[in-house]
Short mmCIF file of C-alpha atoms in Angstrom, two decimals:
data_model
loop_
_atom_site.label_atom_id
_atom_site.label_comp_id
_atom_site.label_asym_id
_atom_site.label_seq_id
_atom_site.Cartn_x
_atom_site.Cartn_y
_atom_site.Cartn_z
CA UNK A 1 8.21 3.17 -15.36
CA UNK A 2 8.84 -0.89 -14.31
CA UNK A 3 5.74 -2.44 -13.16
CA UNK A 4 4.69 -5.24 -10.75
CA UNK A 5 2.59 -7.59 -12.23
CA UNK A 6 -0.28 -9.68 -10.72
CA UNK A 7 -2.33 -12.17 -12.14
CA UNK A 8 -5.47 -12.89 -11.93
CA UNK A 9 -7.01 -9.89 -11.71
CA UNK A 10 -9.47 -11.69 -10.60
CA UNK A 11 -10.50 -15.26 -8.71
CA UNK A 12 -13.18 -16.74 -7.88
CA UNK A 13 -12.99 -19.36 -5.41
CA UNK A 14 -15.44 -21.79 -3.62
CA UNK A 15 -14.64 -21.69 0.31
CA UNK A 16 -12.02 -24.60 1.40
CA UNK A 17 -10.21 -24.73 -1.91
CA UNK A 18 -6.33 -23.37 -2.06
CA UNK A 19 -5.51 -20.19 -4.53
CA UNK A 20 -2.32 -19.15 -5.53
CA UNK A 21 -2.20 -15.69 -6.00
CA UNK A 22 0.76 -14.86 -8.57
CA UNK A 23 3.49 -12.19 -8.96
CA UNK A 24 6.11 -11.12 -10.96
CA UNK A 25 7.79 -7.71 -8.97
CA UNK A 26 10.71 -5.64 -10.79
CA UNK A 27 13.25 -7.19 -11.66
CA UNK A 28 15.96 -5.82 -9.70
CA UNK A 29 13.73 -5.73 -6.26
CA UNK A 30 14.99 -7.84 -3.70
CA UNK A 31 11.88 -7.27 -0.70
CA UNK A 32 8.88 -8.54 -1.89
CA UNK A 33 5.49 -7.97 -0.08
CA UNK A 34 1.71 -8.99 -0.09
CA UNK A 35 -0.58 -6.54 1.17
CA UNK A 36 -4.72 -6.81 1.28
CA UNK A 37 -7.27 -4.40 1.30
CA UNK A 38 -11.06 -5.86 2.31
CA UNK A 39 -13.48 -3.61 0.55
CA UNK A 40 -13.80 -0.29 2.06
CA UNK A 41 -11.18 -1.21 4.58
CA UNK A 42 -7.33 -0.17 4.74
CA UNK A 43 -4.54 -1.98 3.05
CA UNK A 44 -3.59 -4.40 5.25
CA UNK A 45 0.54 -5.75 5.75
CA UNK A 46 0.19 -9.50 4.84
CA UNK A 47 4.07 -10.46 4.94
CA UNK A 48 7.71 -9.32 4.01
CA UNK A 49 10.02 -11.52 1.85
CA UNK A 50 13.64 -11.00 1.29
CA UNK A 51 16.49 -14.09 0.76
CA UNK A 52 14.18 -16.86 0.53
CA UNK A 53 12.92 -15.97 3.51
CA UNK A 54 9.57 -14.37 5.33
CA UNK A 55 11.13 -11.10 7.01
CA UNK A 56 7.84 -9.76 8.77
CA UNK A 57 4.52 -11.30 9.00
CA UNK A 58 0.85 -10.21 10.23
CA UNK A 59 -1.62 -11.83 12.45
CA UNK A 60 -3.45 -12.44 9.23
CA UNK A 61 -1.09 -14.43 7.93
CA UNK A 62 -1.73 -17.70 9.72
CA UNK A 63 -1.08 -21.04 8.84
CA UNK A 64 -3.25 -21.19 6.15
CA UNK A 65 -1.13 -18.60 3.86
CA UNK A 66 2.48 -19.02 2.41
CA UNK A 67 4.88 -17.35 -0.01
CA UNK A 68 7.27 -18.79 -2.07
CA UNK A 69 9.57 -17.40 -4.66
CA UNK A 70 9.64 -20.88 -6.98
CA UNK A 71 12.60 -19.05 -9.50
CA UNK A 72 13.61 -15.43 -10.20
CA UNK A 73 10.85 -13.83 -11.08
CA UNK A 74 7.88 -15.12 -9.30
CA UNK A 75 6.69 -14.22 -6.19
CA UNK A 76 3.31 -16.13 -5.07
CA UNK A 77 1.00 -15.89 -2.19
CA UNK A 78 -0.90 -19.55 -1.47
CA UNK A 79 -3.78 -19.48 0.57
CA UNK A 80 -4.70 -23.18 1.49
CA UNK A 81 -8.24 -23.36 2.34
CA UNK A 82 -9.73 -20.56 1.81
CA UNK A 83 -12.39 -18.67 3.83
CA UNK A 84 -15.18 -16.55 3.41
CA UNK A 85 -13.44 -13.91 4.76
CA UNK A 86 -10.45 -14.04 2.77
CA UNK A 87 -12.03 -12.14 -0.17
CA UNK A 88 -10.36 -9.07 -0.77
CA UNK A 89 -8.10 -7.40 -2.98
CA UNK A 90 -4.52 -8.55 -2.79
CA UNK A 91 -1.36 -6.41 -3.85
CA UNK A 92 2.13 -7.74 -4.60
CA UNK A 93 4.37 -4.77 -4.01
CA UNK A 94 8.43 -4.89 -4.24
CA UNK A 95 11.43 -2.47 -3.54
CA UNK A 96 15.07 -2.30 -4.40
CA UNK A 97 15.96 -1.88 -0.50
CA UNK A 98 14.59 -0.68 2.37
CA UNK A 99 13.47 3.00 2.51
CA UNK A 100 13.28 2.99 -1.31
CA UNK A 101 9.78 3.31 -3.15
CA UNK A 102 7.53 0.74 -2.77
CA UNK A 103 5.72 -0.22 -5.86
CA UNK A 104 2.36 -2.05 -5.80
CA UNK A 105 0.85 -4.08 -8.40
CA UNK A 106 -2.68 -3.72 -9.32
CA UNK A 107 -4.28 -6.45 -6.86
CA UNK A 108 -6.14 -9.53 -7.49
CA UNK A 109 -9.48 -9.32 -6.71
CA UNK A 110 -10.08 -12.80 -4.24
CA UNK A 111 -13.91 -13.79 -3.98
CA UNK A 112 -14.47 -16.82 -2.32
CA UNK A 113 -17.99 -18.09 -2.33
CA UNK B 1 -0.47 0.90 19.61
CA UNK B 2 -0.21 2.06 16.08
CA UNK B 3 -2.84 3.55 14.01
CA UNK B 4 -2.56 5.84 11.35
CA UNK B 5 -6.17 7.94 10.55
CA UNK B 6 -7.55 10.37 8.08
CA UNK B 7 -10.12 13.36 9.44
CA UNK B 8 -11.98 13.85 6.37
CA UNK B 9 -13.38 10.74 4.00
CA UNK B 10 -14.41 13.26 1.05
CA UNK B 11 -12.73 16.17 -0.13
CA UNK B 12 -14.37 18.03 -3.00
CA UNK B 13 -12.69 20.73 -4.54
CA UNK B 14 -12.83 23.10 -7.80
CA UNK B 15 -10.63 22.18 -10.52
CA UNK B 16 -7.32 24.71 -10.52
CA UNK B 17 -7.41 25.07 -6.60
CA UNK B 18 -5.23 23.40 -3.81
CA UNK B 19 -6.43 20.26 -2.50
CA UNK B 20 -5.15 19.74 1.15
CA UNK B 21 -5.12 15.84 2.75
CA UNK B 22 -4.45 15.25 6.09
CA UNK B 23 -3.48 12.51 7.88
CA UNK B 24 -2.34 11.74 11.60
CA UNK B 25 -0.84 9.18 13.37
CA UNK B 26 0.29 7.81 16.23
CA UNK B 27 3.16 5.90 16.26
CA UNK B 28 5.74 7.76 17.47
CA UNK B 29 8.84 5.42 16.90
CA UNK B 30 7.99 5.82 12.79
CA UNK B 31 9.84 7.28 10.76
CA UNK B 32 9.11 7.25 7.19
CA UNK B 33 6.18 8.47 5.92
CA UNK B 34 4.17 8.45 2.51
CA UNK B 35 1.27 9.64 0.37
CA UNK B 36 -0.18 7.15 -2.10
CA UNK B 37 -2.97 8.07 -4.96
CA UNK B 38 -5.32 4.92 -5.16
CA UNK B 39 -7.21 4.99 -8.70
CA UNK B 40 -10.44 2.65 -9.38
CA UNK B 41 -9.15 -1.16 -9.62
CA UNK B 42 -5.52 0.01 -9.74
CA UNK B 43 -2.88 -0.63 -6.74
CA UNK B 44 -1.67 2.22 -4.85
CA UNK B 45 0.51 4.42 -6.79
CA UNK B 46 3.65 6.10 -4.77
CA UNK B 47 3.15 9.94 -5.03
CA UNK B 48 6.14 11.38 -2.35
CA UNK B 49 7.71 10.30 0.90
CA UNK B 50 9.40 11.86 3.65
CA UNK B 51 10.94 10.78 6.46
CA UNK B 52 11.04 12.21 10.11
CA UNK B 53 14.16 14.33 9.67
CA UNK B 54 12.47 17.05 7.34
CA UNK B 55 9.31 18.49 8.07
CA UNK B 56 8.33 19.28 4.62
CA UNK B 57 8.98 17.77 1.03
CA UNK B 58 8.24 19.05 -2.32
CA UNK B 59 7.52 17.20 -5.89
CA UNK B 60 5.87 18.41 -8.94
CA UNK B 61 3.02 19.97 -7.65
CA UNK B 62 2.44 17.74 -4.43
CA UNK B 63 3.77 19.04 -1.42
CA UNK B 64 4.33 16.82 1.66
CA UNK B 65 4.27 18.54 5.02
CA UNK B 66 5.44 16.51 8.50
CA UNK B 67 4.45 18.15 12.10
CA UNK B 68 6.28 15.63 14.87
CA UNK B 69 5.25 17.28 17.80
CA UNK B 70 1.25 16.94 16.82
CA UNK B 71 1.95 13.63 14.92
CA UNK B 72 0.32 15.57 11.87
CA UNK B 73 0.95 14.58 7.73
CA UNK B 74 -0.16 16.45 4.96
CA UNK B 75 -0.48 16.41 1.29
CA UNK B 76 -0.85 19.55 -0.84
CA UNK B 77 -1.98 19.61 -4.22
CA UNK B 78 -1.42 22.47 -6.35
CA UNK B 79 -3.59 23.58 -8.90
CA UNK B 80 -5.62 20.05 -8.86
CA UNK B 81 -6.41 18.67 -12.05
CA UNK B 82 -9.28 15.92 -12.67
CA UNK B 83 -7.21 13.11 -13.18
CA UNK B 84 -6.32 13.57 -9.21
CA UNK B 85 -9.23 12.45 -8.87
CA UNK B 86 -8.51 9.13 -6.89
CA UNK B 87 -8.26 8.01 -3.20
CA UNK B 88 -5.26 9.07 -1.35
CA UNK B 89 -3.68 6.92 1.37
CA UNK B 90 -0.77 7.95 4.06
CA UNK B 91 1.25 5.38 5.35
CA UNK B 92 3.52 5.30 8.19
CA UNK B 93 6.68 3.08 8.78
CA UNK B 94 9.22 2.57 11.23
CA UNK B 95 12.75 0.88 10.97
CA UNK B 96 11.26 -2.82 9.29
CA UNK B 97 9.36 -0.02 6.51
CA UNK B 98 6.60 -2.17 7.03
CA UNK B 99 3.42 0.00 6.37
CA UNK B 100 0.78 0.64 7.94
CA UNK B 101 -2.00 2.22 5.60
CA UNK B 102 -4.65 5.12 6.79
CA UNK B 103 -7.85 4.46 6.06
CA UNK B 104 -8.08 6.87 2.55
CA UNK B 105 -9.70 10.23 1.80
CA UNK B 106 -11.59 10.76 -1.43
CA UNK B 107 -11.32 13.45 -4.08
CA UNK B 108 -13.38 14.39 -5.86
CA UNK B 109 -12.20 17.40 -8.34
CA UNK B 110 -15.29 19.54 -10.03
CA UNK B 111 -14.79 20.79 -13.48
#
């Protein structure tokens, strides 16, 4: 089965300094999400993506987060200055259209110190 | 407002029997729904959907059941194996399918 890929799998980050989360979702997926889940917490909606554009976004995701999609493949989440409570595991997850399966990648763990 | 919620954190069951998650929620405008299997320091893995015109879905072995008028979702597992073993998460969605996650039931499956 076609996987999303993350990397890191993990990052370790002093508090202020800007992360960029990477992704590279299925090929043929054209929505493209970032989700979080704080340890022993829910998975959290970050932000939707589709057409070079943000779709949907959270309260979380304030002015200190972006996405970009830089060329076909990668999908990346930028956090500018971090914060201590930023750390959490972050999943890329992408669909063919809405409605269809979602499919999650396996998260990058975020600790910022 | 939205919430989706799980009654029981743990579920511990005997291998070979049926495992039953449930799940309720809230939001009465959603209408997608779906079951994900969370393993140790992997990403949620889709198990089945449904959406709010059926009240019941079947897959290999997982059965998805949807009760509108309570706002009540279900997963069945048949005959649960060990490597079930994992945290499950519903989800809810309405027309943007932008999910909102329960907060995850364990189980555990004995040998």
């Amino acid at each position: 089965e076609p996987e999303v890929t993350q990397t890191p799998s993990h990052q370790v980050t002093q508090m202020g300094q800007e992360v960029i989360l990477r992704c590279v979702p299925i090929s043929n997926h054209l929505y493209f999400y970032w989700y979080r889940q704080i340890l022993g917490q829910k998975v959290e909606f970050l932000v939707s993506f589709y057409n070079n554009e943000i779709s949907e976004k959270s309260e979380i995701f304030d002015d200190q987060f972006s996405v970009e999609r830089p060329d076909g493949s990668n999908f990346t989440l930028k956090i500018r200055s971090t914060k201590l409570e930023d750390s959490a595991m972050y999943f890329c997850a992408s669909t063919q259209g809405l409605g269809e399966k979602l499919f999650f990648g396996s998260g990058t763990q975020l600790s910022v110190l | 407002g939205e919430s989706v919620g799980l009654h029981l954190p743990t579920l511990s069951v005997q291998e070979g029997d049926n495992s039953i998650i449930n799940c309720a929620y809230s939001n009465s405008a959603s209408d997608y729904f779906i079951w994900y299997k969370q393993e140790s320091g992997k990403g949620p893995q889709f198990i089945i959907d449904i959406r709010s015109n059926m009240d019941k879905r079947q897959g290999q072995r997982v059965t998805v059941l949807l009760n509108k008028t309570v706002k009540h979702l279900s997963l069945q597992i048949a005959a649960t194996q060990p490597g079930d073993s994992a945290v499950y998460f519903c989800a809810e969605a309405d027309s943007s399918y932008k999910l909102i996650f329960g907060s995850g039931t364990r189980l555990l499956v004995r040998p």
